Coordinates of C-alpha atoms (C1' of nucleotides) in Angstrom, one line a residue:
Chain L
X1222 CA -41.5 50.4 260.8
X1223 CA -39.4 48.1 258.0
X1224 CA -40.1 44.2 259.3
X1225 CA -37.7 42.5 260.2
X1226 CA -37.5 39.6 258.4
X1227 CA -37.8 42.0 255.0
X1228 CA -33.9 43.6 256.7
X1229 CA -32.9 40.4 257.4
X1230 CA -33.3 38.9 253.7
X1231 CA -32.6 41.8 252.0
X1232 CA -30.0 43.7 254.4
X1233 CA -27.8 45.5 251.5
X1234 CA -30.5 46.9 249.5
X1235 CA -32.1 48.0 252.7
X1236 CA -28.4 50.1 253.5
X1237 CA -28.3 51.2 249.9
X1238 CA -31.8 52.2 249.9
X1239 CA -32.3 54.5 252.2
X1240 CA -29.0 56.2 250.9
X1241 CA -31.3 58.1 248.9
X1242 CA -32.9 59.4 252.2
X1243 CA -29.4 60.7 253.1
X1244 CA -29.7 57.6 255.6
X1245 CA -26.5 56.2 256.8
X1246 CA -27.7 52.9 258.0
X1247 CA -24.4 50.4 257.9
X1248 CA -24.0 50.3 261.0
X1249 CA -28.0 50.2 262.7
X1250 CA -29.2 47.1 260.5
X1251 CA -26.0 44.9 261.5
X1252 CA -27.3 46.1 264.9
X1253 CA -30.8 45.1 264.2
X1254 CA -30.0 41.9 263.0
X1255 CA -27.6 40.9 265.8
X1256 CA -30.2 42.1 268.6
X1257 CA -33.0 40.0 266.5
X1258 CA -30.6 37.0 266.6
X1259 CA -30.4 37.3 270.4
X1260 CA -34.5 37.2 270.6
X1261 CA -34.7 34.6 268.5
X1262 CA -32.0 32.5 270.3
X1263 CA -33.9 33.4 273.8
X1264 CA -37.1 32.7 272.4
X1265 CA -36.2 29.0 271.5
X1266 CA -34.1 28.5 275.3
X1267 CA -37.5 29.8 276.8
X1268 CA -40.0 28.1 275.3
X1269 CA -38.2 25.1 275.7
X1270 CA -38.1 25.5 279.6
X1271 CA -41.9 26.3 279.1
X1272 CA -42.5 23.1 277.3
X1273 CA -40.8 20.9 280.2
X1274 CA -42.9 23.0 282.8
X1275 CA -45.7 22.7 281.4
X1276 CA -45.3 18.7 281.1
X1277 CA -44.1 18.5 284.7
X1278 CA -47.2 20.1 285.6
X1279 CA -49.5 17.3 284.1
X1280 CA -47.7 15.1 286.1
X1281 CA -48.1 16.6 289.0
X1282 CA -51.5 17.0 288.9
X1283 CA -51.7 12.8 287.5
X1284 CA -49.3 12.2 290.7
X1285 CA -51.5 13.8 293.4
X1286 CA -55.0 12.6 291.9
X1287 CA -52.9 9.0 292.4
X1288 CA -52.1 9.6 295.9
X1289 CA -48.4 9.8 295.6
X1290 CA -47.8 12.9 297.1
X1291 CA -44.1 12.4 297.6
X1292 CA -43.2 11.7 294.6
X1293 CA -45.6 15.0 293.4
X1294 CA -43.5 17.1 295.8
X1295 CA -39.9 15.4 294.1
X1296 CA -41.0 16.9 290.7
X1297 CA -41.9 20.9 292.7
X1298 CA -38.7 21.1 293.1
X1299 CA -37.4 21.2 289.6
X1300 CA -40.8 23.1 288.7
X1301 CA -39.5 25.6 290.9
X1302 CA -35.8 25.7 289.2
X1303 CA -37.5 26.1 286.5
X1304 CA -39.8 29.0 287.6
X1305 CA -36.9 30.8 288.5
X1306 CA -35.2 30.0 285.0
X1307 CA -38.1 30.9 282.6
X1308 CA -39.0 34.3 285.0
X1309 CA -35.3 35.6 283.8
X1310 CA -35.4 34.2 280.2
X1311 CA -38.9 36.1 280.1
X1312 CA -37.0 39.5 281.0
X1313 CA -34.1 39.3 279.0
X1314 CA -36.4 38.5 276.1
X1315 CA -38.6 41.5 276.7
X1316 CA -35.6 43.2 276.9
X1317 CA -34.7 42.1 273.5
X1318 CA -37.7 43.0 272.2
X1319 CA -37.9 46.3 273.4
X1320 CA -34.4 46.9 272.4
X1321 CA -34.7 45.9 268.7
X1322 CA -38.3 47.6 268.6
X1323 CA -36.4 50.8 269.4
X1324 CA -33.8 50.0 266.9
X1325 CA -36.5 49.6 264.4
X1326 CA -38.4 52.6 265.1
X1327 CA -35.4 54.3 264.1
X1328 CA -35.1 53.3 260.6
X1329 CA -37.2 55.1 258.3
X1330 CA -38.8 53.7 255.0
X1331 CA -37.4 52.8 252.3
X1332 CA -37.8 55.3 249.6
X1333 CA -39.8 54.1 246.0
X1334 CA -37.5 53.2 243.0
X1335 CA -38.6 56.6 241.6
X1336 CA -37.7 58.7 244.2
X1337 CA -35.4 61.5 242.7
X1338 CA -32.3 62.2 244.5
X1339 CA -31.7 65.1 246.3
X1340 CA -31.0 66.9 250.1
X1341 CA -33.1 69.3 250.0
X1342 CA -36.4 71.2 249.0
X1343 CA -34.8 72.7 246.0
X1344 CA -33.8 69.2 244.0
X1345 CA -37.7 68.2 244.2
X1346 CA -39.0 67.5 240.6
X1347 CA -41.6 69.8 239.6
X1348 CA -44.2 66.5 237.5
X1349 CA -46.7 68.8 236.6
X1350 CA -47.1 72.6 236.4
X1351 CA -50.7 73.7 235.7
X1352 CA -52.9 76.6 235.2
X1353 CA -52.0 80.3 234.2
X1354 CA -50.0 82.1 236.6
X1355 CA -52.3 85.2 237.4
X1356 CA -50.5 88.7 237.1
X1357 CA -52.0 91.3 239.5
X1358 CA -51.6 95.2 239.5
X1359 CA -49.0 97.2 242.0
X1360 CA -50.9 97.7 244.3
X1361 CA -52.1 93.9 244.9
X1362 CA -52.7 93.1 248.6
X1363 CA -51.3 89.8 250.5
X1364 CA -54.3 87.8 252.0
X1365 CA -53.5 89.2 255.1
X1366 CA -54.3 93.1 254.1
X1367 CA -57.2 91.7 252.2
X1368 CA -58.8 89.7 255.4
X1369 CA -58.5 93.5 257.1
X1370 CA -60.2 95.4 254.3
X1371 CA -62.7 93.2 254.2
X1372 CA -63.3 92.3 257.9
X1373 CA -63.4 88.4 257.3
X1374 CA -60.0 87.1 258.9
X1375 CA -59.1 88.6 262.2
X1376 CA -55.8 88.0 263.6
X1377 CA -55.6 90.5 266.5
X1378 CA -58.8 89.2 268.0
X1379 CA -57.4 85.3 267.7
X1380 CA -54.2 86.5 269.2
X1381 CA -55.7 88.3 272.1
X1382 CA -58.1 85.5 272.7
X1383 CA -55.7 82.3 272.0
X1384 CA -52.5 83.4 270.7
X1385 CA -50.4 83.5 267.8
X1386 CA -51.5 81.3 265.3
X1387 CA -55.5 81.0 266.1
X1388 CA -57.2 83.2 263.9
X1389 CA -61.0 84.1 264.0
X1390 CA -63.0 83.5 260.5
X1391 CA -65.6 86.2 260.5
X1392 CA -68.7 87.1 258.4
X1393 CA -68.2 86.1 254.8
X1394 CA -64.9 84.5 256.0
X1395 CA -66.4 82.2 258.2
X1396 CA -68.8 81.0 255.7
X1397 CA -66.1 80.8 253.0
X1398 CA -64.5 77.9 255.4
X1399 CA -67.7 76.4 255.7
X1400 CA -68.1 76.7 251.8
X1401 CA -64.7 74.9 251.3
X1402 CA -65.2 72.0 254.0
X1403 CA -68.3 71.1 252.5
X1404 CA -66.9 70.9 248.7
X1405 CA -64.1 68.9 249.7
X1406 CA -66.3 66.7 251.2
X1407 CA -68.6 66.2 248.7
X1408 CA -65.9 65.8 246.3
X1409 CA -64.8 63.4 248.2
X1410 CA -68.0 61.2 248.5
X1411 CA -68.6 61.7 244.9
X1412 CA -65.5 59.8 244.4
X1413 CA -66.1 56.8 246.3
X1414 CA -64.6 57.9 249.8
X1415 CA -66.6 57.4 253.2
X1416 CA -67.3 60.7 255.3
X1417 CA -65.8 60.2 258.8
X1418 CA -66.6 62.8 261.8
X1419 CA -63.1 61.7 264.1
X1420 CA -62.3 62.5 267.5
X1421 CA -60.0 65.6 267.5
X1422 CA -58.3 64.2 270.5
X1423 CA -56.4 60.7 270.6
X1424 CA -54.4 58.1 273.3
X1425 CA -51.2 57.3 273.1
X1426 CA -51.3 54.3 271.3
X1427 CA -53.0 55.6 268.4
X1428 CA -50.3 58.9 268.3
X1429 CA -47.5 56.2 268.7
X1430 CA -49.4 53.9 265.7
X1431 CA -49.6 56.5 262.8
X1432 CA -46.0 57.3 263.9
X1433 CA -46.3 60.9 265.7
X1434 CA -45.0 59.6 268.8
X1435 CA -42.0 59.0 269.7
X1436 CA -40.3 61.1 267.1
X1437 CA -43.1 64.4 266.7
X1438 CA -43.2 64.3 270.4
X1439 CA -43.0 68.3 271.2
X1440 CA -44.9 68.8 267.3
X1441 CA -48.8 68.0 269.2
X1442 CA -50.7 69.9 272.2
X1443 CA -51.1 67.1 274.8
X1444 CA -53.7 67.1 277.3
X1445 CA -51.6 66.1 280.1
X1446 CA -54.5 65.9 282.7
X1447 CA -55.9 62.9 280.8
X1448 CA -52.8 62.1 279.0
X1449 CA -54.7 63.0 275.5
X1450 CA -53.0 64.2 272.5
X1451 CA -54.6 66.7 269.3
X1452 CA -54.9 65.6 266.4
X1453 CA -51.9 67.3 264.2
X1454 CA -54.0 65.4 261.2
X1455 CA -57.1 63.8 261.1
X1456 CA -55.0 60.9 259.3
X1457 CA -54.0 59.6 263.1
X1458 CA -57.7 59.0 264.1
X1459 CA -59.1 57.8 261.0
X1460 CA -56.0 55.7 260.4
X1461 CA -56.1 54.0 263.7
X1462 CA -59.3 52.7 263.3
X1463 CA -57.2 49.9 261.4
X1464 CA -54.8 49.1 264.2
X1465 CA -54.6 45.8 264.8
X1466 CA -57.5 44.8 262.4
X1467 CA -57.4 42.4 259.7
X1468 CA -59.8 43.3 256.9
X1469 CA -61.4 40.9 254.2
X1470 CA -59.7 41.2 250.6
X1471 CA -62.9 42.1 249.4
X1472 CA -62.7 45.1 251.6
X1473 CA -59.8 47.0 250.2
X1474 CA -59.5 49.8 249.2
X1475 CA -61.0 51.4 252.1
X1476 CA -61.6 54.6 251.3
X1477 CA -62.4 57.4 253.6
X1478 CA -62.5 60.7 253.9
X1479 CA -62.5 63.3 257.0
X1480 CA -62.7 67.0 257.7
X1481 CA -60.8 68.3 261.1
X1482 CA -59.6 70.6 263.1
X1483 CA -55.8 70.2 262.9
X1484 CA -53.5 71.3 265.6
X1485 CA -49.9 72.1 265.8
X1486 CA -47.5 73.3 267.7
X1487 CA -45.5 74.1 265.2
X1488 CA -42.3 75.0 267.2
X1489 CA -39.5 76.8 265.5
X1490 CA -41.3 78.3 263.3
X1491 CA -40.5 82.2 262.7
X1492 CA -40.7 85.4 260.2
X1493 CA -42.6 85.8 257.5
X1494 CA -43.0 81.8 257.1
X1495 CA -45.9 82.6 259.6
X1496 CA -47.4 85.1 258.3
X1497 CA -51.0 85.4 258.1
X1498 CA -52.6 82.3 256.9
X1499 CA -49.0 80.9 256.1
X1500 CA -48.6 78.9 259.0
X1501 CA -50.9 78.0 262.3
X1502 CA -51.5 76.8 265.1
X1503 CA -55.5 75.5 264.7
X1504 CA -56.4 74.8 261.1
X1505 CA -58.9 73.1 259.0
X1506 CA -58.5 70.0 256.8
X1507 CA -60.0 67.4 254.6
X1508 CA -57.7 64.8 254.4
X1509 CA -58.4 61.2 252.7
X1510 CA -56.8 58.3 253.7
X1511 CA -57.1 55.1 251.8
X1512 CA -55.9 50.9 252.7
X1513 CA -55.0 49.0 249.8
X1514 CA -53.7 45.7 247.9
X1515 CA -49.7 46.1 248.1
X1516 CA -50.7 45.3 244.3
X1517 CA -52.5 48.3 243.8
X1518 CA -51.3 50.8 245.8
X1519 CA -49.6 52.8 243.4
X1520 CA -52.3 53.0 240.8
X1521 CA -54.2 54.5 244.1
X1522 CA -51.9 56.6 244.8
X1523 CA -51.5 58.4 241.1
X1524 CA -56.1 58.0 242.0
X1525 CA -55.4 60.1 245.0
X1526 CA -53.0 62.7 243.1
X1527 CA -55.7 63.2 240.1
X1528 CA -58.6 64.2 242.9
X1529 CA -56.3 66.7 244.4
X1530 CA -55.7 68.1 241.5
X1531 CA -59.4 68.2 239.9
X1532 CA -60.0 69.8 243.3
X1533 CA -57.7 73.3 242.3
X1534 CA -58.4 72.9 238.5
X1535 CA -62.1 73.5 240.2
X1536 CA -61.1 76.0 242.0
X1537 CA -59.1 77.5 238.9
X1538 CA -56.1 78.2 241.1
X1539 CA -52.7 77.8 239.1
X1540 CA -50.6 74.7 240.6
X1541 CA -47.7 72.2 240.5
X1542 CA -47.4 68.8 241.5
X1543 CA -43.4 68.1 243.2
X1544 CA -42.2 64.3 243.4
X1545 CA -40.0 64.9 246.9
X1546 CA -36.6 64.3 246.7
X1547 CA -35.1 61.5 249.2
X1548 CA -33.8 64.4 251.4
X1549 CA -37.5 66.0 251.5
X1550 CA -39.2 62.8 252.0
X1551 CA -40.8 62.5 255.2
X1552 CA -39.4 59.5 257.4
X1553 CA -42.6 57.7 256.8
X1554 CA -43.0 57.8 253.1
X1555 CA -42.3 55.8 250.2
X1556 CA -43.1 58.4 247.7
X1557 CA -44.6 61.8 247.9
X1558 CA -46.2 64.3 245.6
X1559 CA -47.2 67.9 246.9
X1560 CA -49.4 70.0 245.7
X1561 CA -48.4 73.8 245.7
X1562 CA -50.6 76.7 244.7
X1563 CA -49.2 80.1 243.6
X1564 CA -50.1 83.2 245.6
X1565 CA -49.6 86.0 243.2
X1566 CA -49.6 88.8 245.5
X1567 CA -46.8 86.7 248.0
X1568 CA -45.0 85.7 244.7
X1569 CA -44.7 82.6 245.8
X1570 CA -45.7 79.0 246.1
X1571 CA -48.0 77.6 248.8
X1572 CA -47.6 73.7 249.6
X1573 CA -51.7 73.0 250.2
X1574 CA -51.7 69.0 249.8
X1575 CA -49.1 66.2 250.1
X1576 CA -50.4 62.6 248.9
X1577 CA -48.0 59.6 250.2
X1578 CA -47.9 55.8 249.8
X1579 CA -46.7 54.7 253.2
X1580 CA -46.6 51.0 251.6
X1581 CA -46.7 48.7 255.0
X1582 CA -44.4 51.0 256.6
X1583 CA -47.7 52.1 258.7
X1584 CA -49.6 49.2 258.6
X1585 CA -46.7 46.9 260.1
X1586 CA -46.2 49.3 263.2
X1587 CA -50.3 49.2 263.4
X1588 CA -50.8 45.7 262.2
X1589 CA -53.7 46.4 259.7
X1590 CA -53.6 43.2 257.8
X1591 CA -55.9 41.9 255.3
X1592 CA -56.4 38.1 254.5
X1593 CA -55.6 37.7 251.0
X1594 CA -57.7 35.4 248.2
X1595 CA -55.2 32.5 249.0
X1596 CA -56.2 33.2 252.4
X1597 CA -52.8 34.0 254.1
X1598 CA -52.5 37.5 256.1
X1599 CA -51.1 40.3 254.5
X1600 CA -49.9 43.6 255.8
X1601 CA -52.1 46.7 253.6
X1602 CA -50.7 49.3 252.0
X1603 CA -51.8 52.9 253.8
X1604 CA -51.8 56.1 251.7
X1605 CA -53.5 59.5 252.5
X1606 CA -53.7 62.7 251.5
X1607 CA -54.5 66.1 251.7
X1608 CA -57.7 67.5 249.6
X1609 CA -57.2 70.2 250.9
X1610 CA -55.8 71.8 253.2
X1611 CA -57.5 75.3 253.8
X1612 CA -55.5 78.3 254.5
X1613 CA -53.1 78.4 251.7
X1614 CA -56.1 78.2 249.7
X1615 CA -57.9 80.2 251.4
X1616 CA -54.7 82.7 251.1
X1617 CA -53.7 81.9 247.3
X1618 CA -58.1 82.4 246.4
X1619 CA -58.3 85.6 248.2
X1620 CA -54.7 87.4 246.4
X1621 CA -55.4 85.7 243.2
X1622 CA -59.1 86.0 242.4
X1623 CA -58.9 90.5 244.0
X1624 CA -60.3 93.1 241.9
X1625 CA -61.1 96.5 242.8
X1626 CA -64.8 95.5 244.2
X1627 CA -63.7 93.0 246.2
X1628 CA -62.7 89.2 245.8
X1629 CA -64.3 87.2 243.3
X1630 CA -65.5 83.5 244.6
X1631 CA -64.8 80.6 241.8
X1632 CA -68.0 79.4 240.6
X1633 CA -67.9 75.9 241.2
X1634 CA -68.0 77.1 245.4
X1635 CA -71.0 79.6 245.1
X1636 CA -73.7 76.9 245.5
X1637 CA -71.6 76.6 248.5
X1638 CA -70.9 80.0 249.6
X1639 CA -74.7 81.6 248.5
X1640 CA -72.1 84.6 247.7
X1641 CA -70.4 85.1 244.4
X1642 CA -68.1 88.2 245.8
X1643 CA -66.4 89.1 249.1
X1644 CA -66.7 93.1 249.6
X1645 CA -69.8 93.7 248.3
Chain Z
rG756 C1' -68.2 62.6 290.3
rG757 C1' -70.8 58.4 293.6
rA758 C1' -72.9 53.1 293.9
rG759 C1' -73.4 48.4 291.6
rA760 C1' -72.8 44.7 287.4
rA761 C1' -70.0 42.9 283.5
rA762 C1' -65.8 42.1 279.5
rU763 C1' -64.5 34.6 276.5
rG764 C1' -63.4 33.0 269.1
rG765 C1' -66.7 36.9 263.1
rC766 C1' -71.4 37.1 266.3
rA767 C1' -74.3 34.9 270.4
rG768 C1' -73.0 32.2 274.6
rA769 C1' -71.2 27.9 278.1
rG770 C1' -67.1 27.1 281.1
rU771 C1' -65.3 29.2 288.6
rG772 C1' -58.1 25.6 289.7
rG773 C1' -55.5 20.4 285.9
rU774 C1' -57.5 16.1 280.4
rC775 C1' -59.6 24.0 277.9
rG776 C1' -57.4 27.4 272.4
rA777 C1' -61.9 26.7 274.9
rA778 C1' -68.9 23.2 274.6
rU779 C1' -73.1 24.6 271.8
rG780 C1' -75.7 27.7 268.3
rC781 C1' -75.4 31.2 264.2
rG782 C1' -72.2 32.9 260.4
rG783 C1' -67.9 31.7 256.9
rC784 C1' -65.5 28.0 253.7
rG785 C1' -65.4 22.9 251.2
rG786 C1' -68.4 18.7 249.9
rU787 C1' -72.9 15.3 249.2
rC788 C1' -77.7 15.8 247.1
rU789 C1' -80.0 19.1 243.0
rU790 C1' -80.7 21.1 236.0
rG791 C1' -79.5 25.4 239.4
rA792 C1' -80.7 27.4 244.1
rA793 C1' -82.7 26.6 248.9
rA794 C1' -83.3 22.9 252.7
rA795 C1' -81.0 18.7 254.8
rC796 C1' -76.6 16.0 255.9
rC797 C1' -71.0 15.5 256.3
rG798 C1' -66.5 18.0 257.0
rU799 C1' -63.8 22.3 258.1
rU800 C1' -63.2 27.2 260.3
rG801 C1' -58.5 32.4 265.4
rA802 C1' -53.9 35.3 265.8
rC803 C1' -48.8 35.8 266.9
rC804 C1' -43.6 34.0 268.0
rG805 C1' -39.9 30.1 267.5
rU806 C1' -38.3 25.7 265.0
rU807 C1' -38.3 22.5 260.5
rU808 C1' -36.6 21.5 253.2
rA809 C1' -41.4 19.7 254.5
rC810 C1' -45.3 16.8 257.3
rG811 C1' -45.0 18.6 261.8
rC812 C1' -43.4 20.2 266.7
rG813 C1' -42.9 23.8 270.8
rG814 C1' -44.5 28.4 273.0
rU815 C1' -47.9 32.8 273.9
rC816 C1' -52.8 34.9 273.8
rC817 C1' -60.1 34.2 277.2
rG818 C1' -60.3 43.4 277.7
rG819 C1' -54.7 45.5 279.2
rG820 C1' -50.9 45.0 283.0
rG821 C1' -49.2 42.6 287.6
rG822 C1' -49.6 38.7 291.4
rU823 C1' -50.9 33.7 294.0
rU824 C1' -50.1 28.4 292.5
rC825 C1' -46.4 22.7 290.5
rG826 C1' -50.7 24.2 287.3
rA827 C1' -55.2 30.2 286.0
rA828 C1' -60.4 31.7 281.2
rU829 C1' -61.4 30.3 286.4
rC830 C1' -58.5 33.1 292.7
rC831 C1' -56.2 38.2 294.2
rC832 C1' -54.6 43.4 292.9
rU833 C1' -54.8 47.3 289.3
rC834 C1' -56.1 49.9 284.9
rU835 C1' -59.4 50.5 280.7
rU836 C1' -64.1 49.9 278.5
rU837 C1' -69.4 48.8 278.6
rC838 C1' -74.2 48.5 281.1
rU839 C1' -77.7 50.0 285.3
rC840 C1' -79.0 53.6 289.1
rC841 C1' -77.8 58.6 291.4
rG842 C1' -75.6 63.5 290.6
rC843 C1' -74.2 67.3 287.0
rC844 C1' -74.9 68.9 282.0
rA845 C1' -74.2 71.0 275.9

RNA sequence: GGAGAAAUGGCAGAGUGGUCGAAUGCGGCGGUCUUGAAAACCGUUGACCGUUUACGCGGUCCGGGGGUUCGAAUCCCUCUUUCUCCGCCA
């Protein structure tokens, strides 16, 4: 959520701005503003009334400890005007309120200076494009055929059990998740972050505070008998921990890192988008999130970008970094890289990480504040990213690294896997 | 799931209808003293909204929401959370 007094002193770049977004927003800020005049207006006619109620009361109470009851009972009556007068300011102003805060809600952020232009997924700018694309025989296998022959995804059993979308890791599969988790983690720790086991289930206000609710309303399984929701990311949990804090200067960054269970509905999807390991319903993620300086949170951002890459350079899987174009940026987002990975036997590219510097679009709609070194309050900067997702890895490691006795497992996860080939 | 108790500033903790944004202690910050530090002493120390060029002024907030009252941290209702006991249980 923009603030409003940044739209209110800046109301033409904000309209110009999130042009690049494809936003048309000429006629919602004029809207904002107006609404946000009215508040302000019936703030100040409120409090006001407030002010001479409140003094009235003293006297009251100075009139009856003097005896003079009469003249205590003169004053109730314009206490009681009053009353009646401050009860409907109070509602029109919460209706102001709510009115401008679902105005606001509305407007996405504003995109970074360096967001290229662009509507679609095609116009992204390819940054970086690493690593040798690996060529593979005929008769190379999607992940999918390869989790058969080698009995270590199953996708029948996951759909007879859960449905569509819920696979079952098996055998050597199972412990090649495990494998992963744990050197993302460590990767992560070794670089500073803090390891966070989150809830995989969250309230409303903390689905509403990293912004899935209202808008990815339908997007997350909710618990409807306790009114819980699942985590689509385990950025909603570990970012929440924030709301409503302020933090010390000498806090930021904080850095922290978490591996979940994600869940997604992930309706609308179809064809061979979903295929295998493409696209589910229950997957696995490590995903670090950071707060920052408003100062700094760029340098932390290209910080976030280089571990996600040293994670597939480890991993020796051929990538690309894209720089989203305004019409790919998500609503939230200031400025976006993904990371995608090829899959050799799919021919295609698989997005497995997307870091993004929310600036205080976040943080204002949570208020996670910091108090600065000149000791005023600051909104933080939020940033997270994925690092990594698994099952396009997963998919893009199993197609890429096949061979006729199997799958080969990158040496920097054996200490982690205790296996140096699947299929043997 | 049942019964009971509780929720106050960074922390501990007082306050049961008016002069309370809230005693006191600890912590934090600034200062005096000291070569420096500690101790001691003095001062200071919440957030948000509105208004003002500014000093300031006004308003809101004592877990959340609602109510009683001229007036609520204090009384009532409700929700949430925590603790104790019972039940069930990885």
């Amino acid at each position: 959520m923009l603030q409003i007094k940044y739209i209110q002193e800046n109301r033409d770049e904000v309209i110009e701005r999130l042009k690049v977004k494809n936003f048309d927003a000429s006629v919602i800020v004029p809207e904002i503003l107006r609404t946000d005049e009215k508040r302000r207006h019936t703030q100040k006619t409120l409090d006001d009334h407030l002010a001479e109620a409140n003094k009235l009361a003293k006297e009251i109470g100075l009139l009856f400890k003097q005896g003079k009851i009469d003249e205590a009972n003169k004053v109730k009556v314009r206490t009681a005007e009053l009353k009646n007068i401050t009860k409907s300011l109070g509602t029109q102003l919460e209706g102001f309120k709510s009115e401008l805060d679902s105005l606001l809600i509305q407007l996405p952020n504003l995109p970074h200076p360096d967001v290229p232009a662009g509507s679609s997924a095609e116009e992204n700018k390819i940054v970086l494009q690493e690593g040798e694309l690996p060529i593979l025989g005929e008769d190379a296998l999607p992940h999918w055929e390869l989790a058969r022959r080698y009995d270590i995804i199953d996708f029948d059993l996951g759909s007879k059990v859960s449905g569509a979308g819920f696979p079952f890791y098996k055998g050597k599969g199972a412990k090649f998740q495990r494998a992963l988790i744990n050197f993302f983690i460590e990767e992560a720790i070794e670089a500073g972050y803090t390891e966070f086991q989150p809830p995989l289930m969250v309230n409303e206000d903390s689905a509403y505070g990293t912004g899935q609710l209202p808008d990815k309303d339908g997007q997350m399984y909710h618990v409807n008998i306790d009114n819980l929701y699942l985590i689509p990311t385990a950025e909603v949990p570990i970012t929440n921990i924030y709301r409503n804090v302020i933090l010390k200067h000498d806090e930021l960054p904080v850095k922290n890192v978490a591996y979940s269970s994600c869940f997604r509905r992930e309706a609308g999807s179809y064809g061979k988008d979903v295929r295998g390991l493409n696209r589910l319903h229950q997957f696995d993620k490590v995903e670090i999130v950071q707060l920052q300086h408003p100062d700094r949170s760029y340098q932390t951002l290209d910080k976030m970008t280089a571990h996600a890459a040293s994670l597939l350079r480890k991993l020796e899987l051929p990538f690309r970094i894209l720089s989203l174009c305004g019409g790919d940026l998500s609503f939230t987002s200031a400025l976006t890289y993904d990371f995608e990975v090829y899959s050799a036997a799919q021919k295609k590219w698989l997005e497995v990480s997307s870091v993004s510097n929310f600036e205080n679009f976040q943080s204002n709609r949570m208020k996670i504040r910091f108090k600065d070194q000149d000791g005023s309050i600051k909104l933080t900067h939020t940033l997270n990213g994925s690092a990594l997702a698994l099952p396009r890895i997963v998919a893009a490691l199993l197609e890429n690294n096949q061979h006729e006795e199997g799958i080969s497992v990158p040496s920097a996860l054996v200490k982690y896997t205790g296996f140096e080939n699947i299929g043997t």
